Short mmCIF file of N, CA and C in Angstrom, two decimals:
data_model
loop_
_atom_site.label_atom_id
_atom_site.label_comp_id
_atom_site.label_asym_id
_atom_site.label_seq_id
_atom_site.Cartn_x
_atom_site.Cartn_y
_atom_site.Cartn_z
N UNK A 896 56.62 85.66 45.77
CA UNK A 896 55.74 86.30 44.82
C UNK A 896 55.93 87.81 44.86
N UNK A 897 55.98 88.41 43.70
CA UNK A 897 56.16 89.85 43.66
C UNK A 897 54.84 90.52 43.29
N UNK A 898 54.60 91.67 43.89
CA UNK A 898 53.38 92.42 43.63
C UNK A 898 53.53 93.27 42.38
N UNK A 899 52.39 93.55 41.78
CA UNK A 899 52.36 94.36 40.58
C UNK A 899 51.14 95.26 40.66
N UNK A 900 51.30 96.53 40.37
CA UNK A 900 50.17 97.46 40.32
C UNK A 900 49.72 97.59 38.87
N UNK A 901 48.45 97.31 38.65
CA UNK A 901 47.89 97.42 37.30
C UNK A 901 46.59 98.19 37.37
N UNK A 902 46.10 98.58 36.20
CA UNK A 902 44.79 99.19 36.09
C UNK A 902 44.00 98.38 35.08
N UNK A 903 42.78 98.03 35.44
CA UNK A 903 41.89 97.36 34.50
C UNK A 903 40.65 98.22 34.33
N UNK A 904 40.13 98.21 33.13
CA UNK A 904 38.93 98.98 32.84
C UNK A 904 37.78 98.02 32.61
N UNK A 905 36.72 98.24 33.38
CA UNK A 905 35.51 97.42 33.27
C UNK A 905 34.34 98.37 33.12
N UNK A 906 33.60 98.20 32.05
CA UNK A 906 32.42 99.02 31.77
C UNK A 906 32.74 100.51 31.81
N UNK A 907 33.91 100.86 31.28
CA UNK A 907 34.28 102.26 31.18
C UNK A 907 34.90 102.86 32.43
N UNK A 908 34.99 102.10 33.50
CA UNK A 908 35.62 102.59 34.73
C UNK A 908 36.94 101.89 34.94
N UNK A 909 37.93 102.66 35.37
CA UNK A 909 39.26 102.10 35.60
C UNK A 909 39.43 101.79 37.08
N UNK A 910 39.96 100.60 37.33
CA UNK A 910 40.17 100.14 38.69
C UNK A 910 41.65 99.83 38.90
N UNK A 911 42.28 100.49 39.87
CA UNK A 911 43.67 100.16 40.19
C UNK A 911 43.69 98.92 41.08
N UNK A 912 44.57 98.00 40.78
CA UNK A 912 44.70 96.77 41.56
C UNK A 912 46.15 96.50 41.88
N UNK A 913 46.39 95.92 43.03
CA UNK A 913 47.70 95.39 43.36
C UNK A 913 47.55 93.89 43.42
N UNK A 914 48.27 93.20 42.56
CA UNK A 914 48.09 91.75 42.39
C UNK A 914 49.45 91.06 42.42
N UNK A 915 49.41 89.74 42.53
CA UNK A 915 50.62 88.96 42.32
C UNK A 915 50.92 88.97 40.83
N UNK A 916 52.16 89.10 40.48
CA UNK A 916 52.58 89.18 39.08
C UNK A 916 52.01 88.01 38.26
N UNK A 917 51.93 86.84 38.87
CA UNK A 917 51.46 85.64 38.17
C UNK A 917 49.98 85.72 37.80
N UNK A 918 49.24 86.61 38.46
CA UNK A 918 47.80 86.73 38.22
C UNK A 918 47.45 87.69 37.09
N UNK A 919 48.41 88.44 36.61
CA UNK A 919 48.11 89.53 35.68
C UNK A 919 47.35 89.06 34.44
N UNK A 920 47.83 88.03 33.78
CA UNK A 920 47.20 87.59 32.55
C UNK A 920 45.75 87.16 32.79
N UNK A 921 45.52 86.41 33.86
CA UNK A 921 44.17 85.94 34.16
C UNK A 921 43.24 87.11 34.47
N UNK A 922 43.72 88.06 35.24
CA UNK A 922 42.89 89.22 35.59
C UNK A 922 42.57 90.06 34.36
N UNK A 923 43.55 90.28 33.51
CA UNK A 923 43.29 91.06 32.30
C UNK A 923 42.32 90.33 31.36
N UNK A 924 42.47 89.02 31.25
CA UNK A 924 41.53 88.24 30.43
C UNK A 924 40.13 88.27 31.01
N UNK A 925 40.02 88.19 32.34
CA UNK A 925 38.72 88.23 32.99
C UNK A 925 38.04 89.58 32.74
N UNK A 926 38.78 90.66 32.87
CA UNK A 926 38.23 92.00 32.61
C UNK A 926 37.78 92.11 31.16
N UNK A 927 38.57 91.57 30.25
CA UNK A 927 38.20 91.61 28.83
C UNK A 927 36.93 90.80 28.58
N UNK A 928 36.79 89.67 29.24
CA UNK A 928 35.57 88.85 29.10
C UNK A 928 34.35 89.59 29.62
N UNK A 929 34.50 90.28 30.74
CA UNK A 929 33.39 91.06 31.29
C UNK A 929 32.98 92.14 30.29
N UNK A 930 33.95 92.88 29.77
CA UNK A 930 33.65 93.94 28.80
C UNK A 930 33.02 93.39 27.53
N UNK A 931 33.51 92.25 27.08
CA UNK A 931 32.95 91.62 25.88
C UNK A 931 31.49 91.23 26.12
N UNK A 932 31.20 90.69 27.30
CA UNK A 932 29.84 90.27 27.61
C UNK A 932 28.91 91.49 27.71
N UNK A 933 29.40 92.55 28.32
CA UNK A 933 28.61 93.78 28.42
C UNK A 933 28.30 94.32 27.03
N UNK A 934 29.29 94.35 26.15
CA UNK A 934 29.08 94.82 24.78
C UNK A 934 28.06 93.95 24.05
N UNK A 935 28.14 92.65 24.25
CA UNK A 935 27.19 91.74 23.62
C UNK A 935 25.77 92.00 24.11
N UNK A 936 25.61 92.19 25.41
CA UNK A 936 24.29 92.50 25.95
C UNK A 936 23.77 93.82 25.41
N UNK A 937 24.63 94.83 25.32
CA UNK A 937 24.24 96.14 24.78
C UNK A 937 23.73 96.01 23.35
N UNK A 938 24.43 95.20 22.56
CA UNK A 938 24.09 95.06 21.14
C UNK A 938 22.85 94.21 20.91
N UNK A 939 22.54 93.30 21.83
CA UNK A 939 21.44 92.37 21.61
C UNK A 939 20.15 92.71 22.35
N UNK A 940 20.22 93.62 23.29
CA UNK A 940 19.04 93.97 24.09
C UNK A 940 18.92 95.48 24.19
N UNK A 941 17.74 95.93 24.55
CA UNK A 941 17.49 97.37 24.65
C UNK A 941 18.04 97.96 25.95
N UNK A 942 18.64 97.14 26.77
CA UNK A 942 19.17 97.59 28.06
C UNK A 942 20.40 98.47 27.82
N UNK A 943 20.40 99.64 28.42
CA UNK A 943 21.54 100.54 28.28
C UNK A 943 22.14 100.91 29.63
N UNK A 944 21.37 100.73 30.72
CA UNK A 944 21.86 101.08 32.04
C UNK A 944 23.02 100.17 32.43
N UNK A 945 24.15 100.77 32.78
CA UNK A 945 25.36 100.01 33.05
C UNK A 945 25.19 99.07 34.24
N UNK A 946 24.43 99.50 35.26
CA UNK A 946 24.21 98.63 36.42
C UNK A 946 23.44 97.38 36.01
N UNK A 947 22.44 97.54 35.15
CA UNK A 947 21.70 96.38 34.65
C UNK A 947 22.60 95.46 33.84
N UNK A 948 23.46 96.05 33.01
CA UNK A 948 24.37 95.25 32.19
C UNK A 948 25.37 94.49 33.06
N UNK A 949 25.88 95.15 34.10
CA UNK A 949 26.80 94.49 35.02
C UNK A 949 26.09 93.37 35.79
N UNK A 950 24.85 93.63 36.21
CA UNK A 950 24.09 92.60 36.94
C UNK A 950 23.83 91.39 36.05
N UNK A 951 23.45 91.62 34.81
CA UNK A 951 23.20 90.50 33.89
C UNK A 951 24.49 89.74 33.58
N UNK A 952 25.59 90.46 33.45
CA UNK A 952 26.88 89.82 33.23
C UNK A 952 27.26 88.96 34.43
N UNK A 953 27.08 89.50 35.63
CA UNK A 953 27.38 88.73 36.85
C UNK A 953 26.51 87.48 36.91
N UNK A 954 25.23 87.62 36.58
CA UNK A 954 24.32 86.47 36.59
C UNK A 954 24.76 85.41 35.58
N UNK A 955 25.12 85.82 34.38
CA UNK A 955 25.57 84.86 33.37
C UNK A 955 26.85 84.15 33.80
N UNK A 956 27.80 84.89 34.35
CA UNK A 956 29.06 84.27 34.79
C UNK A 956 28.83 83.35 35.98
N UNK A 957 27.97 83.77 36.92
CA UNK A 957 27.68 82.92 38.08
C UNK A 957 26.95 81.65 37.66
N UNK A 958 26.04 81.77 36.70
CA UNK A 958 25.33 80.59 36.19
C UNK A 958 26.30 79.62 35.55
N UNK A 959 27.21 80.14 34.75
CA UNK A 959 28.22 79.29 34.10
C UNK A 959 29.11 78.63 35.15
N UNK A 960 29.46 79.35 36.19
CA UNK A 960 30.28 78.80 37.26
C UNK A 960 29.56 77.65 37.96
N UNK A 961 28.28 77.83 38.26
CA UNK A 961 27.50 76.77 38.90
C UNK A 961 27.41 75.55 37.98
N UNK A 962 27.18 75.78 36.69
CA UNK A 962 27.14 74.67 35.73
C UNK A 962 28.47 73.92 35.72
N UNK A 963 29.58 74.65 35.73
CA UNK A 963 30.90 74.02 35.74
C UNK A 963 31.13 73.23 37.01
N UNK A 964 30.71 73.78 38.16
CA UNK A 964 30.86 73.06 39.43
C UNK A 964 30.01 71.80 39.44
N UNK A 965 28.78 71.89 38.91
CA UNK A 965 27.91 70.72 38.83
C UNK A 965 28.52 69.66 37.93
N UNK A 966 29.09 70.09 36.81
CA UNK A 966 29.72 69.15 35.88
C UNK A 966 30.92 68.48 36.53
N UNK A 967 31.71 69.25 37.26
CA UNK A 967 32.87 68.71 37.95
C UNK A 967 32.44 67.69 38.99
N UNK A 968 31.40 68.01 39.75
CA UNK A 968 30.88 67.08 40.76
C UNK A 968 30.35 65.81 40.10
N UNK A 969 29.64 65.96 38.98
CA UNK A 969 29.14 64.81 38.24
C UNK A 969 30.30 63.93 37.78
N UNK A 970 31.34 64.55 37.25
CA UNK A 970 32.51 63.79 36.79
C UNK A 970 33.16 63.03 37.94
N UNK A 971 33.27 63.67 39.10
CA UNK A 971 33.85 63.00 40.27
C UNK A 971 33.00 61.81 40.69
N UNK A 972 31.69 62.01 40.74
CA UNK A 972 30.80 60.91 41.12
C UNK A 972 30.84 59.79 40.10
N UNK A 973 30.87 60.14 38.84
CA UNK A 973 30.94 59.14 37.77
C UNK A 973 32.22 58.32 37.89
N UNK A 974 33.34 58.99 38.14
CA UNK A 974 34.61 58.28 38.32
C UNK A 974 34.55 57.35 39.53
N UNK A 975 33.94 57.82 40.62
CA UNK A 975 33.83 56.99 41.82
C UNK A 975 32.97 55.76 41.56
N UNK A 976 31.90 55.91 40.81
CA UNK A 976 31.04 54.77 40.47
C UNK A 976 31.80 53.77 39.61
N UNK A 977 32.55 54.26 38.65
CA UNK A 977 33.34 53.37 37.79
C UNK A 977 34.36 52.60 38.62
N UNK A 978 35.05 53.28 39.53
CA UNK A 978 36.04 52.60 40.39
C UNK A 978 35.37 51.55 41.27
N UNK A 979 34.23 51.90 41.86
CA UNK A 979 33.51 50.93 42.69
C UNK A 979 33.05 49.73 41.88
N UNK A 980 32.57 49.99 40.69
CA UNK A 980 32.13 48.91 39.81
C UNK A 980 33.30 48.00 39.46
N UNK A 981 34.45 48.59 39.19
CA UNK A 981 35.64 47.80 38.88
C UNK A 981 36.07 46.97 40.08
N UNK A 982 36.01 47.55 41.28
CA UNK A 982 36.36 46.80 42.49
C UNK A 982 35.40 45.65 42.71
N UNK A 983 34.13 45.90 42.49
CA UNK A 983 33.13 44.83 42.66
C UNK A 983 33.36 43.71 41.66
N UNK A 984 33.72 44.07 40.45
CA UNK A 984 33.98 43.07 39.42
C UNK A 984 35.21 42.24 39.76
N UNK A 985 36.26 42.90 40.25
CA UNK A 985 37.50 42.20 40.61
C UNK A 985 37.27 41.30 41.82
N UNK A 986 36.53 41.79 42.80
CA UNK A 986 36.31 41.03 44.03
C UNK A 986 35.22 39.97 43.90
N UNK A 987 34.43 40.03 42.86
CA UNK A 987 33.35 39.07 42.66
C UNK A 987 33.28 38.72 41.17
N UNK A 988 34.28 37.99 40.65
CA UNK A 988 34.35 37.74 39.21
C UNK A 988 33.24 36.85 38.67
N UNK A 989 32.52 36.14 39.51
CA UNK A 989 31.48 35.24 39.01
C UNK A 989 30.22 35.97 38.58
N UNK A 990 30.09 37.23 38.93
CA UNK A 990 28.88 37.99 38.59
C UNK A 990 28.91 38.46 37.17
#
């Protein structure tokens, strides 16, 4: 893996990063999503303090992450139940 030095701007501040070259697109998209969310909050609410906007953005992203993890766990459990049900049906066809 080769390193790459990039700069990303989040909420008007530029951050220098050294990353793996393969991560560049994801990191740039993530920074763009953060900025987009901050702009949306600015336009829809009276909040102007950048720290408040960053905190609300972090809360929204963390909430979405928890929802995604819960959904993934639900999907895994659902698949396990289906497999168990299929095994029970195969091993006990008279039911």
